[in-house]
Amino acid sequence: MTINVSDAGGRHRSPFRTFARRALALGGAGLVSVTGVVALSGSAQAAGSTLGAAAAGSGRYFGTAVAANHLGESGYATTLDTEFNAVTPENEMKWDAVEGTRNTFNFSNADSIVSHAQSKNMKVRGHTLVWHSQLPSWVSGLAATDLRTAMNNHITQVMTHYKGKIYAWDVVNEAFQDGSSGARRSSPFQDKLGDGFIEEAFKTARSVDSAAKLCYNDYNTDGVNAKSNAVYNMVKDFKARGVPIDCVGFQSHFNSNSPVPSDYQANLQRFADLGVDVQITELDIEGSGSAQATNYSNVVKACLAVTRCTGMTVWGIPDKYSWRASGTPLLFDDNYGKKAAYTAVLTALGGSSSGGGTTDPGTGGGTDPGTGTGSKTCTAAYTATQTWQGGFNGQVTITAGSAAITGWSVKVTLGTGQTTTGVWNGTTAWDSTGKVMTVTPSYNGSLAAGASTSFGFTVQANGNTAAPTVSVCTAS
Ligand code: G3I
């Protein structure tokens, strides 16, 4: 099974697309963690409890590709606004989207993403100015002189429109061939303007907006290989000759045939050592469960280990809107439930989820108090284990911290319209609204340090398939 990585910049060609969507969606995982018996309250957005907040803890951003036509979907917008602090328009800034007709610019879809991002204080990565794909036919048909004029005009008009609003631009995208040649990819720009089109694009870009970071972005350059060596040599040459370049984007589209390279971190580091920032720009990893989670975790750790790796962007929010949806490559399932991969990323970033609830203000910004304190602690991680039309089963796994515990308590808040029809391996007490159950052990209260148990429940969705909120775990 191969993902057609040589077409990563092209159409939806992954053979995974031909696979039937799994009937049972594996659901979300959220991790909550607090000390002993502290009564907790506070914001759901406590430091480190979301991807963006956790990444900000090390001065980085955590972004996602966004499609303008999904912004009106509440689950989409809520997840975007809650979890991410950077966006990349997935298609809306591409040449065919903004200048389908020569010198007639349409920024409306891109503008809707940029203004949404600005209203939420999110960074925006501009994607992309010069790319062989999603290029209108009028551009490909131009002769060299006219093409150069059109390229520089496109860069100038688009960057001027967004001047002051873009953190980093992918000035040139995917200009190198796959394979061992290390050659430039054939494209209208390459074929008519030669190698120099890349530096010309960067020089024009710098002249328009000197504040935006200017990136070269590509795929299959994530490890040390002939293609990444070619990009490396170009960047080295640019730095030596003073051609403006500030960053290199590593798209990081992975699956079993294109796995996370073992030298991923080393590759990021060697580029950083040239004096540019590096960014993970289009991360998605096909798979599911713990294997997918581990891969995601390794990517995040690699970025964190490289000082000049300034941020990470995943290529979409829920699996269903991924360019290769059948490979379920993202952090959220189709109902915006947090997958195991989400929890792995959050943990790798140094955060811990409040599950929509709270984080102990005494724990130092959401770091896991279960380690190193010797006090009784526990964490609670939610997973939807089974879904069907009309409902789902949820499971909460309780894990003791660094000390043995003899009891635990977790609150589960149902969403609007939801009811439970059964709870197992836990004892429930409901509040007066009938929406919040406090679950304590039935037989499974005593856990050795680091040991786990779980309880489960069935939810009748009544039209609301959102994951219930699992609040803090309190140990005794
Ligand atoms: O908007 C039209 C719609 O009107 C039409 O009905 C439909 C029919 O096919 O097509 C829609 O456009 C699609 C567009 O996505 C928006 O959904 C295009 O066909 C489709 O080709 C396009 O795919 C995009 C792809 O780039 C194109 O190259 C993916 O969404 C996008 O995720 C993907 O992103 C690229 C990065 O820009 C560069 N790196 C690789 C990455 C993955 O291919």
Short mmCIF file of C-alpha atoms and ligand atoms in Angstrom, two decimals:
data_model
loop_
_atom_site.label_atom_id
_atom_site.label_comp_id
_atom_site.label_asym_id
_atom_site.label_seq_id
_atom_site.Cartn_x
_atom_site.Cartn_y
_atom_site.Cartn_z
CA MET A 1 0.00 0.00 0.00
CA THR A 2 1.56 3.25 -1.04
CA ILE A 3 0.56 6.80 -0.55
CA ASN A 4 1.42 8.49 -3.78
CA VAL A 5 3.77 10.89 -2.05
CA SER A 6 5.07 12.10 -5.36
CA ASP A 7 1.62 13.54 -5.76
CA ALA A 8 1.38 15.01 -2.31
CA GLY A 9 1.04 18.39 -3.90
CA GLY A 10 -1.54 17.22 -6.38
CA ARG A 11 -4.94 15.67 -6.30
CA HIS A 12 -6.46 13.30 -3.77
CA ARG A 13 -4.72 10.18 -4.94
CA SER A 14 -4.13 8.21 -1.79
CA PRO A 15 -5.23 4.62 -2.29
CA PHE A 16 -6.43 4.80 1.31
CA ARG A 17 -9.31 6.80 -0.09
CA THR A 18 -10.67 3.65 -1.63
CA PHE A 19 -11.06 1.97 1.72
CA ALA A 20 -14.46 1.95 3.31
CA ARG A 21 -14.78 4.33 6.24
CA ARG A 22 -14.66 2.42 9.48
CA ALA A 23 -18.12 1.76 10.79
CA LEU A 24 -17.13 2.30 14.36
CA ALA A 25 -15.32 5.51 14.99
CA LEU A 26 -12.68 5.35 17.65
CA GLY A 27 -13.34 8.31 19.78
CA GLY A 28 -11.59 10.86 21.80
CA ALA A 29 -9.18 10.76 24.60
CA GLY A 30 -8.85 13.53 27.08
CA LEU A 31 -6.52 13.50 30.03
CA VAL A 32 -7.13 15.27 33.29
CA SER A 33 -4.77 15.35 36.16
CA VAL A 34 -4.82 17.02 39.56
CA THR A 35 -3.50 16.63 43.03
CA GLY A 36 -5.27 14.79 45.79
CA VAL A 37 -8.36 16.40 47.17
CA VAL A 38 -8.02 19.98 46.04
CA ALA A 39 -11.37 21.40 45.00
CA LEU A 40 -10.94 22.84 41.55
CA SER A 41 -12.48 25.55 39.54
CA GLY A 42 -11.40 27.82 36.77
CA SER A 43 -11.18 28.24 33.07
CA ALA A 44 -11.35 25.39 30.62
CA GLN A 45 -8.48 27.10 28.85
CA ALA A 46 -6.03 26.85 31.73
CA ALA A 47 -2.41 27.06 30.63
CA GLY A 48 -1.30 23.88 28.92
CA SER A 49 -4.74 22.31 28.66
CA THR A 50 -5.03 22.82 24.90
CA LEU A 51 -2.62 22.21 22.04
CA GLY A 52 -2.03 25.91 21.47
CA ALA A 53 -1.58 26.74 25.14
CA ALA A 54 0.76 23.80 25.68
CA ALA A 55 2.87 24.76 22.66
CA ALA A 56 2.94 28.36 23.84
CA GLY A 57 4.57 27.10 27.02
CA SER A 58 7.75 26.66 25.00
CA GLY A 59 7.19 29.73 22.83
CA ARG A 60 5.84 27.77 19.89
CA TYR A 61 2.56 27.78 18.04
CA PHE A 62 0.32 24.82 17.29
CA GLY A 63 -1.71 25.40 14.17
CA THR A 64 -4.03 23.71 11.76
CA ALA A 65 -5.01 23.98 8.14
CA VAL A 66 -8.43 25.58 7.90
CA ALA A 67 -11.00 25.50 5.11
CA ALA A 68 -13.22 28.58 4.91
CA ASN A 69 -16.33 26.58 4.08
CA HIS A 70 -16.21 24.74 7.42
CA LEU A 71 -15.96 27.80 9.65
CA GLY A 72 -19.74 27.93 9.99
CA GLU A 73 -19.85 24.45 11.54
CA SER A 74 -19.96 24.90 15.28
CA GLY A 75 -17.91 21.83 16.19
CA TYR A 76 -15.26 22.89 13.70
CA ALA A 77 -15.08 26.50 14.84
CA THR A 78 -15.20 25.57 18.52
CA THR A 79 -12.40 23.05 18.18
CA LEU A 80 -10.34 25.49 16.12
CA ASP A 81 -10.83 28.31 18.60
CA THR A 82 -10.24 26.14 21.65
CA GLU A 83 -7.25 24.12 20.59
CA PHE A 84 -5.20 26.04 18.06
CA ASN A 85 -3.30 29.31 18.02
CA ALA A 86 -2.28 29.36 14.38
CA VAL A 87 -3.96 28.66 11.05
CA THR A 88 -2.98 27.98 7.48
CA PRO A 89 -5.66 28.44 4.81
CA GLU A 90 -5.77 24.99 3.21
CA ASN A 91 -6.62 26.13 -0.33
CA GLU A 92 -7.91 29.69 -0.15
CA MET A 93 -4.63 31.56 -0.72
CA LYS A 94 -3.46 29.41 -3.60
CA TRP A 95 -3.03 31.02 -7.00
CA ASP A 96 -6.18 29.50 -8.52
CA ALA A 97 -8.22 30.73 -5.56
CA VAL A 98 -7.03 34.33 -5.48
CA GLU A 99 -6.07 35.10 -9.09
CA GLY A 100 -8.01 32.74 -11.31
CA THR A 101 -8.13 35.47 -13.91
CA ARG A 102 -5.08 37.58 -14.57
CA ASN A 103 -4.89 40.61 -12.33
CA THR A 104 -8.37 40.03 -10.91
CA PHE A 105 -7.95 39.15 -7.27
CA ASN A 106 -10.54 37.48 -5.10
CA PHE A 107 -9.56 37.35 -1.46
CA SER A 108 -12.97 36.71 0.06
CA ASN A 109 -12.47 33.12 1.26
CA ALA A 110 -8.94 33.74 2.45
CA ASP A 111 -10.07 36.94 4.16
CA SER A 112 -12.69 35.05 6.13
CA ILE A 113 -9.99 32.78 7.55
CA VAL A 114 -7.58 35.62 8.26
CA SER A 115 -10.19 37.72 10.03
CA HIS A 116 -11.35 34.74 12.05
CA ALA A 117 -7.75 34.07 13.05
CA GLN A 118 -7.12 37.70 13.92
CA SER A 119 -10.20 37.86 16.09
CA LYS A 120 -8.81 34.93 18.07
CA ASN A 121 -5.22 36.17 18.17
CA MET A 122 -4.01 33.30 16.05
CA LYS A 123 -0.95 33.43 13.83
CA VAL A 124 -1.54 32.95 10.11
CA ARG A 125 0.78 31.05 7.80
CA GLY A 126 0.31 32.16 4.21
CA HIS A 127 0.13 29.21 1.83
CA THR A 128 1.31 29.55 -0.88
CA LEU A 129 2.60 32.09 -3.42
CA VAL A 130 4.47 30.15 -6.11
CA TRP A 131 3.53 26.52 -6.69
CA HIS A 132 3.15 24.39 -9.80
CA SER A 133 -0.17 22.96 -8.57
CA GLN A 134 -3.52 24.70 -8.33
CA LEU A 135 -2.09 27.06 -10.89
CA PRO A 136 -4.54 28.60 -13.39
CA SER A 137 -3.97 27.64 -17.00
CA TRP A 138 -3.46 31.26 -18.00
CA VAL A 139 -0.26 31.25 -15.94
CA SER A 140 1.13 28.06 -17.42
CA GLY A 141 0.48 29.41 -20.90
CA LEU A 142 2.64 32.53 -20.53
CA ALA A 143 6.01 32.99 -22.16
CA ALA A 144 9.02 33.64 -19.93
CA THR A 145 9.02 37.43 -19.69
CA ASP A 146 5.31 37.60 -19.11
CA LEU A 147 5.47 34.75 -16.63
CA ARG A 148 8.13 36.56 -14.60
CA THR A 149 5.96 39.68 -14.55
CA ALA A 150 2.91 37.65 -13.55
CA MET A 151 4.79 35.83 -10.78
CA ASN A 152 6.16 39.00 -9.26
CA ASN A 153 2.81 40.73 -9.59
CA HIS A 154 1.04 37.83 -7.91
CA ILE A 155 3.47 37.85 -5.00
CA THR A 156 3.21 41.62 -4.71
CA GLN A 157 -0.56 41.84 -4.82
CA VAL A 158 -1.22 38.97 -2.43
CA MET A 159 1.43 39.96 0.09
CA THR A 160 0.36 43.59 -0.02
CA HIS A 161 -3.24 42.62 0.67
CA TYR A 162 -2.16 40.65 3.75
CA LYS A 163 0.74 42.84 4.83
CA GLY A 164 1.11 42.86 8.59
CA LYS A 165 -1.26 39.93 9.04
CA ILE A 166 0.92 36.98 8.09
CA TYR A 167 3.46 35.37 10.37
CA ALA A 168 5.17 33.34 7.66
CA TRP A 169 4.65 32.84 3.93
CA ASP A 170 5.33 29.66 2.00
CA VAL A 171 6.87 31.71 -0.78
CA VAL A 172 7.78 28.75 -2.95
CA ASN A 173 6.22 25.31 -2.53
CA GLU A 174 7.44 21.91 -3.75
CA ALA A 175 10.02 23.02 -6.29
CA PHE A 176 12.16 19.89 -6.09
CA GLN A 177 11.71 16.45 -7.60
CA ASP A 178 11.24 13.30 -5.60
CA GLY A 179 13.80 10.55 -5.85
CA SER A 180 17.54 10.54 -6.00
CA SER A 181 18.21 13.20 -8.62
CA GLY A 182 18.10 16.22 -6.36
CA ALA A 183 16.86 18.13 -9.39
CA ARG A 184 14.28 20.86 -9.57
CA ARG A 185 10.77 19.79 -10.48
CA SER A 186 9.58 20.61 -13.95
CA SER A 187 7.01 23.42 -13.76
CA PRO A 188 6.10 26.47 -15.80
CA PHE A 189 8.34 28.52 -13.50
CA GLN A 190 11.29 26.15 -13.61
CA ASP A 191 11.00 25.37 -17.29
CA LYS A 192 10.72 28.97 -18.45
CA LEU A 193 12.59 30.94 -15.80
CA GLY A 194 15.20 28.40 -14.68
CA ASP A 195 16.58 27.82 -11.19
CA GLY A 196 16.60 31.55 -10.51
CA PHE A 197 12.83 31.78 -10.16
CA ILE A 198 13.05 30.67 -6.55
CA GLU A 199 15.40 33.38 -5.40
CA GLU A 200 13.56 35.95 -7.46
CA ALA A 201 10.34 35.00 -5.70
CA PHE A 202 12.00 35.36 -2.29
CA LYS A 203 13.55 38.73 -3.19
CA THR A 204 10.22 40.06 -4.41
CA ALA A 205 8.52 38.77 -1.29
CA ARG A 206 11.01 40.49 0.99
CA SER A 207 10.56 43.75 -0.85
CA VAL A 208 6.81 43.65 -0.26
CA ASP A 209 6.64 42.64 3.41
CA SER A 210 9.88 42.75 5.32
CA ALA A 211 8.19 41.62 8.54
CA ALA A 212 6.77 38.30 7.37
CA LYS A 213 8.99 35.26 7.61
CA LEU A 214 9.72 33.81 4.19
CA CYS A 215 9.72 30.02 3.95
CA TYR A 216 10.50 27.36 1.41
CA ASN A 217 8.06 24.45 1.92
CA ASP A 218 8.21 20.85 0.65
CA TYR A 219 7.31 17.21 1.31
CA ASN A 220 9.50 14.11 1.35
CA THR A 221 12.20 16.32 2.77
CA ASP A 222 11.48 15.27 6.36
CA GLY A 223 14.50 13.00 6.70
CA VAL A 224 17.99 13.22 5.27
CA ASN A 225 17.67 12.15 1.63
CA ALA A 226 18.56 13.32 -1.86
CA LYS A 227 15.61 15.68 -2.02
CA SER A 228 16.22 17.26 1.36
CA ASN A 229 19.93 17.48 0.54
CA ALA A 230 19.04 19.49 -2.55
CA VAL A 231 16.85 21.85 -0.53
CA TYR A 232 19.56 22.07 2.12
CA ASN A 233 22.13 23.07 -0.49
CA MET A 234 19.79 25.71 -1.87
CA VAL A 235 19.17 27.20 1.56
CA LYS A 236 22.88 27.13 2.35
CA ASP A 237 23.58 28.91 -0.91
CA PHE A 238 20.85 31.49 -0.24
CA LYS A 239 22.26 32.22 3.20
CA ALA A 240 25.79 32.52 1.81
CA ARG A 241 24.69 34.93 -0.91
CA GLY A 242 22.27 36.96 1.16
CA VAL A 243 19.14 35.80 -0.66
CA PRO A 244 16.34 36.42 1.83
CA ILE A 245 15.02 33.22 3.40
CA ASP A 246 13.91 32.84 7.01
CA CYS A 247 12.44 29.40 7.32
CA VAL A 248 11.98 25.97 5.84
CA GLY A 249 8.70 24.11 6.11
CA PHE A 250 8.61 20.34 6.42
CA GLN A 251 5.17 19.18 5.37
CA SER A 252 5.35 15.84 7.20
CA HIS A 253 2.62 13.81 5.51
CA PHE A 254 3.26 10.36 6.92
CA ASN A 255 1.85 6.86 6.63
CA SER A 256 3.16 3.32 6.83
CA ASN A 257 4.91 3.66 3.49
CA SER A 258 6.23 7.07 4.29
CA PRO A 259 6.89 6.79 8.03
CA VAL A 260 8.34 9.37 10.35
CA PRO A 261 12.05 9.15 9.48
CA SER A 262 14.41 8.10 12.25
CA ASP A 263 16.57 11.11 11.43
CA TYR A 264 13.67 13.56 11.45
CA GLN A 265 15.06 15.60 14.34
CA ALA A 266 18.58 15.52 12.95
CA ASN A 267 17.27 16.76 9.63
CA LEU A 268 15.37 19.64 11.25
CA GLN A 269 18.48 20.48 13.23
CA ARG A 270 20.82 20.59 10.24
CA PHE A 271 18.55 23.09 8.52
CA ALA A 272 18.25 25.14 11.71
CA ASP A 273 22.02 25.17 11.89
CA LEU A 274 22.05 27.01 8.56
CA GLY A 275 20.45 29.93 10.37
CA VAL A 276 16.79 29.49 9.42
CA ASP A 277 13.73 28.64 11.45
CA VAL A 278 12.17 25.28 10.75
CA GLN A 279 8.45 24.56 10.97
CA ILE A 280 6.33 21.46 10.66
CA THR A 281 3.78 22.74 8.20
CA GLU A 282 1.26 20.09 7.11
CA LEU A 283 1.50 17.29 9.63
CA ASP A 284 -0.78 14.31 9.26
CA ILE A 285 -0.07 10.67 10.03
CA GLU A 286 -2.32 7.94 8.75
CA GLY A 287 -3.27 5.20 11.20
CA SER A 288 -5.09 4.89 14.48
CA GLY A 289 -4.71 4.14 18.15
CA SER A 290 -1.43 3.91 19.95
CA ALA A 291 0.72 3.48 16.84
CA GLN A 292 -0.56 6.73 15.40
CA ALA A 293 -0.28 8.38 18.81
CA THR A 294 3.36 7.34 19.18
CA ASN A 295 4.24 8.67 15.76
CA TYR A 296 2.61 12.00 16.52
CA SER A 297 4.38 12.17 19.84
CA ASN A 298 7.73 11.53 18.19
CA VAL A 299 7.17 14.32 15.67
CA VAL A 300 6.28 16.80 18.40
CA LYS A 301 9.26 15.78 20.51
CA ALA A 302 11.56 16.25 17.53
CA CYS A 303 10.33 19.81 17.03
CA LEU A 304 10.63 20.60 20.73
CA ALA A 305 14.21 19.33 20.70
CA VAL A 306 15.20 21.81 18.00
CA THR A 307 15.37 25.34 19.35
CA ARG A 308 14.61 26.91 15.99
CA CYS A 309 11.60 24.69 15.35
CA THR A 310 9.13 27.48 15.97
CA GLY A 311 5.84 25.69 15.52
CA MET A 312 3.78 22.83 14.21
CA THR A 313 0.71 22.78 11.99
CA VAL A 314 -1.54 19.78 11.45
CA TRP A 315 -3.24 19.53 8.06
CA GLY A 316 -6.83 19.73 9.24
CA ILE A 317 -9.02 19.31 12.30
CA PRO A 318 -11.36 16.27 12.06
CA ASP A 319 -10.45 13.23 10.01
CA LYS A 320 -13.51 13.67 7.82
CA TYR A 321 -12.13 16.86 6.27
CA SER A 322 -8.62 15.59 5.66
CA TRP A 323 -7.39 15.49 2.04
CA ARG A 324 -6.92 11.78 2.78
CA ALA A 325 -9.80 11.19 5.15
CA SER A 326 -9.90 7.43 4.79
CA GLY A 327 -6.46 7.23 6.41
CA THR A 328 -7.84 8.95 9.55
CA PRO A 329 -4.63 10.98 9.84
CA LEU A 330 -5.66 13.79 12.18
CA LEU A 331 -6.06 14.43 15.91
CA PHE A 332 -9.87 14.63 16.06
CA ASP A 333 -12.41 12.06 14.95
CA ASP A 334 -15.37 12.92 12.76
CA ASN A 335 -17.36 14.12 15.79
CA TYR A 336 -14.49 16.26 17.06
CA GLY A 337 -13.70 13.68 19.74
CA LYS A 338 -10.07 13.78 20.83
CA LYS A 339 -8.18 10.76 19.55
CA ALA A 340 -5.33 8.99 21.31
CA ALA A 341 -3.06 10.95 18.98
CA TYR A 342 -4.43 14.18 20.44
CA THR A 343 -3.58 13.12 23.96
CA ALA A 344 -0.12 12.02 22.86
CA VAL A 345 0.53 15.38 21.23
CA LEU A 346 -0.76 17.33 24.20
CA THR A 347 1.35 15.26 26.57
CA ALA A 348 4.45 15.62 24.38
CA LEU A 349 3.90 19.38 24.37
CA GLY A 350 3.98 19.30 28.17
CA GLY A 351 0.29 19.97 28.59
CA SER A 352 -2.47 18.05 30.25
CA SER A 353 -6.11 18.17 29.27
CA SER A 354 -8.80 19.59 31.46
CA GLY A 355 -11.33 17.65 29.39
CA GLY A 356 -13.29 20.83 29.06
CA GLY A 357 -13.21 21.22 32.83
CA THR A 358 -10.49 22.62 34.98
CA THR A 359 -6.85 22.46 35.79
CA ASP A 360 -5.47 22.70 39.28
CA PRO A 361 -4.15 26.21 39.74
CA GLY A 362 -1.63 24.85 42.19
CA THR A 363 0.10 22.56 39.77
CA GLY A 364 2.13 25.03 37.80
CA GLY A 365 0.13 25.52 34.66
CA GLY A 366 -1.21 22.11 33.93
CA THR A 367 1.89 20.01 34.35
CA ASP A 368 1.14 16.58 35.75
CA PRO A 369 1.27 16.80 39.51
CA GLY A 370 1.20 13.03 39.68
CA THR A 371 4.90 12.84 39.21
CA GLY A 372 7.54 13.73 41.71
CA THR A 373 5.31 15.04 44.46
CA GLY A 374 4.72 11.81 46.32
CA SER A 375 1.15 12.92 47.03
CA LYS A 376 -1.89 10.95 45.95
CA THR A 377 -2.89 11.87 42.43
CA CYS A 378 -4.76 10.40 39.53
CA THR A 379 -5.50 11.14 35.92
CA ALA A 380 -8.62 10.37 33.94
CA ALA A 381 -8.54 9.75 30.18
CA TYR A 382 -11.74 9.53 28.16
CA THR A 383 -12.17 7.37 25.07
CA ALA A 384 -15.29 6.68 23.01
CA THR A 385 -14.97 2.94 22.54
CA GLN A 386 -17.93 2.35 20.30
CA THR A 387 -20.32 4.52 18.37
CA TRP A 388 -23.51 3.76 16.50
CA GLN A 389 -26.37 5.72 15.08
CA GLY A 390 -28.02 7.22 18.12
CA GLY A 391 -25.38 6.68 20.75
CA PHE A 392 -21.97 5.61 21.94
CA ASN A 393 -20.08 3.91 24.75
CA GLY A 394 -17.61 5.99 26.69
CA GLN A 395 -14.77 4.72 28.83
CA VAL A 396 -12.75 6.61 31.40
CA THR A 397 -9.40 5.18 32.42
CA ILE A 398 -8.18 6.19 35.85
CA THR A 399 -4.46 5.99 36.46
CA ALA A 400 -2.82 6.52 39.83
CA GLY A 401 0.14 8.89 40.00
CA SER A 402 3.41 8.19 41.73
CA ALA A 403 1.73 7.07 44.96
CA ALA A 404 -0.78 4.28 45.60
CA ILE A 405 -4.37 5.43 46.06
CA THR A 406 -7.39 3.87 47.72
CA GLY A 407 -10.11 5.92 46.07
CA TRP A 408 -10.86 8.21 43.14
CA SER A 409 -13.64 10.42 41.95
CA VAL A 410 -14.38 11.76 38.47
CA LYS A 411 -17.16 14.00 37.21
CA VAL A 412 -18.77 13.34 33.86
CA THR A 413 -20.99 16.05 32.39
CA LEU A 414 -23.33 14.99 29.62
CA GLY A 415 -24.00 17.20 26.64
CA THR A 416 -27.33 18.77 25.77
CA GLY A 417 -29.94 16.10 25.12
CA GLN A 418 -27.70 13.22 26.17
CA THR A 419 -28.75 10.60 28.73
CA THR A 420 -26.98 7.54 30.03
CA THR A 421 -28.55 4.12 29.98
CA GLY A 422 -25.93 2.31 32.00
CA VAL A 423 -22.72 2.72 33.95
CA TRP A 424 -20.37 -0.14 34.78
CA ASN A 425 -17.36 -0.53 37.07
CA GLY A 426 -18.27 2.69 38.86
CA THR A 427 -20.79 4.06 41.37
CA THR A 428 -22.69 7.15 40.32
CA ALA A 429 -24.19 10.10 42.14
CA TRP A 430 -26.15 12.58 40.02
CA ASP A 431 -26.50 16.29 40.63
CA SER A 432 -29.87 17.99 40.63
CA THR A 433 -29.69 18.85 36.91
CA GLY A 434 -29.43 15.17 36.02
CA LYS A 435 -26.53 16.07 33.73
CA VAL A 436 -23.52 15.67 35.97
CA MET A 437 -22.59 12.34 37.47
CA THR A 438 -19.84 11.94 40.00
CA VAL A 439 -18.35 8.50 39.55
CA THR A 440 -16.52 6.74 42.37
CA PRO A 441 -15.22 3.15 42.51
CA SER A 442 -17.52 0.19 42.75
CA TYR A 443 -14.84 -2.37 43.60
CA ASN A 444 -11.81 -0.79 41.94
CA GLY A 445 -10.70 2.05 44.24
CA SER A 446 -7.31 0.74 45.27
CA LEU A 447 -4.61 1.25 42.70
CA ALA A 448 -0.88 0.80 43.05
CA ALA A 449 1.29 3.69 41.91
CA GLY A 450 0.93 3.99 38.13
CA ALA A 451 -1.80 1.33 37.94
CA SER A 452 -5.04 1.85 36.03
CA THR A 453 -8.68 0.89 36.11
CA SER A 454 -11.64 2.06 34.09
CA PHE A 455 -15.36 2.60 34.18
CA GLY A 456 -17.73 2.83 31.27
CA PHE A 457 -21.12 4.17 30.35
CA THR A 458 -23.58 4.15 27.49
CA VAL A 459 -24.88 7.43 26.13
CA GLN A 460 -28.07 7.96 24.16
CA ALA A 461 -26.97 10.84 21.98
CA ASN A 462 -30.38 12.28 21.07
CA GLY A 463 -28.72 14.08 18.21
CA ASN A 464 -25.64 15.18 20.16
CA THR A 465 -22.64 12.94 19.54
CA ALA A 466 -20.16 15.25 21.24
CA ALA A 467 -17.96 13.64 23.85
CA PRO A 468 -19.14 14.26 27.41
CA THR A 469 -16.91 16.47 29.50
CA VAL A 470 -14.74 14.45 31.83
CA SER A 471 -13.61 16.67 34.62
CA VAL A 472 -10.71 16.35 37.02
CA CYS A 473 -9.75 13.13 38.76
CA THR A 474 -9.54 13.46 42.51
CA ALA A 475 -7.54 10.81 44.38
CA SER A 476 -7.72 9.78 48.04
O1 G3I B 1 -13.66 23.52 -4.36
C1 G3I B 1 -13.87 22.49 -5.33
C2 G3I B 1 -15.33 22.15 -5.44
O2 G3I B 1 -16.04 23.28 -5.88
C3 G3I B 1 -15.49 20.98 -6.38
O3 G3I B 1 -16.84 20.59 -6.40
C4 G3I B 1 -14.63 19.80 -5.93
C5 G3I B 1 -14.71 18.63 -6.92
O4 G3I B 1 -13.53 17.89 -6.91
O5 G3I B 1 -13.29 20.23 -5.87
C6 G3I B 1 -13.09 21.27 -4.95
O6 G3I B 1 -11.75 21.61 -4.93
C7 G3I B 1 -10.87 20.70 -4.29
C8 G3I B 1 -10.11 21.45 -3.22
O7 G3I B 1 -9.15 20.62 -2.63
C9 G3I B 1 -11.04 21.99 -2.13
O8 G3I B 1 -11.64 20.92 -1.46
C10 G3I B 1 -9.91 20.15 -5.31
O9 G3I B 1 -10.61 19.31 -6.24
C11 G3I B 1 -8.84 19.35 -4.64
O10 G3I B 1 -7.84 18.99 -5.59
C12 G3I B 1 -8.18 20.19 -3.55
O11 G3I B 1 -7.23 19.40 -2.89
C13 G3I B 1 -6.28 20.10 -2.12
C14 G3I B 1 -4.90 19.76 -2.61
O12 G3I B 1 -3.94 20.41 -1.79
C15 G3I B 1 -4.71 20.21 -4.03
O13 G3I B 1 -3.41 20.11 -4.43
C16 G3I B 1 -6.44 19.66 -0.67
O14 G3I B 1 -7.69 20.14 -0.17
C17 G3I B 1 -5.31 20.26 0.16
O15 G3I B 1 -5.32 19.70 1.44
C18 G3I B 1 -3.98 19.93 -0.47
O16 G3I B 1 -2.96 20.53 0.28
C19 G3I B 1 -1.62 20.28 -0.17
C20 G3I B 1 -0.81 21.50 0.20
O17 G3I B 1 -1.40 22.66 -0.33
C21 G3I B 1 0.62 21.35 -0.29
N1 G3I B 1 1.22 20.12 0.20
C22 G3I B 1 0.45 18.91 -0.05
C23 G3I B 1 -0.97 19.05 0.49
C24 G3I B 1 -1.75 17.77 0.31
O18 G3I B 1 -1.93 17.46 -1.04
#
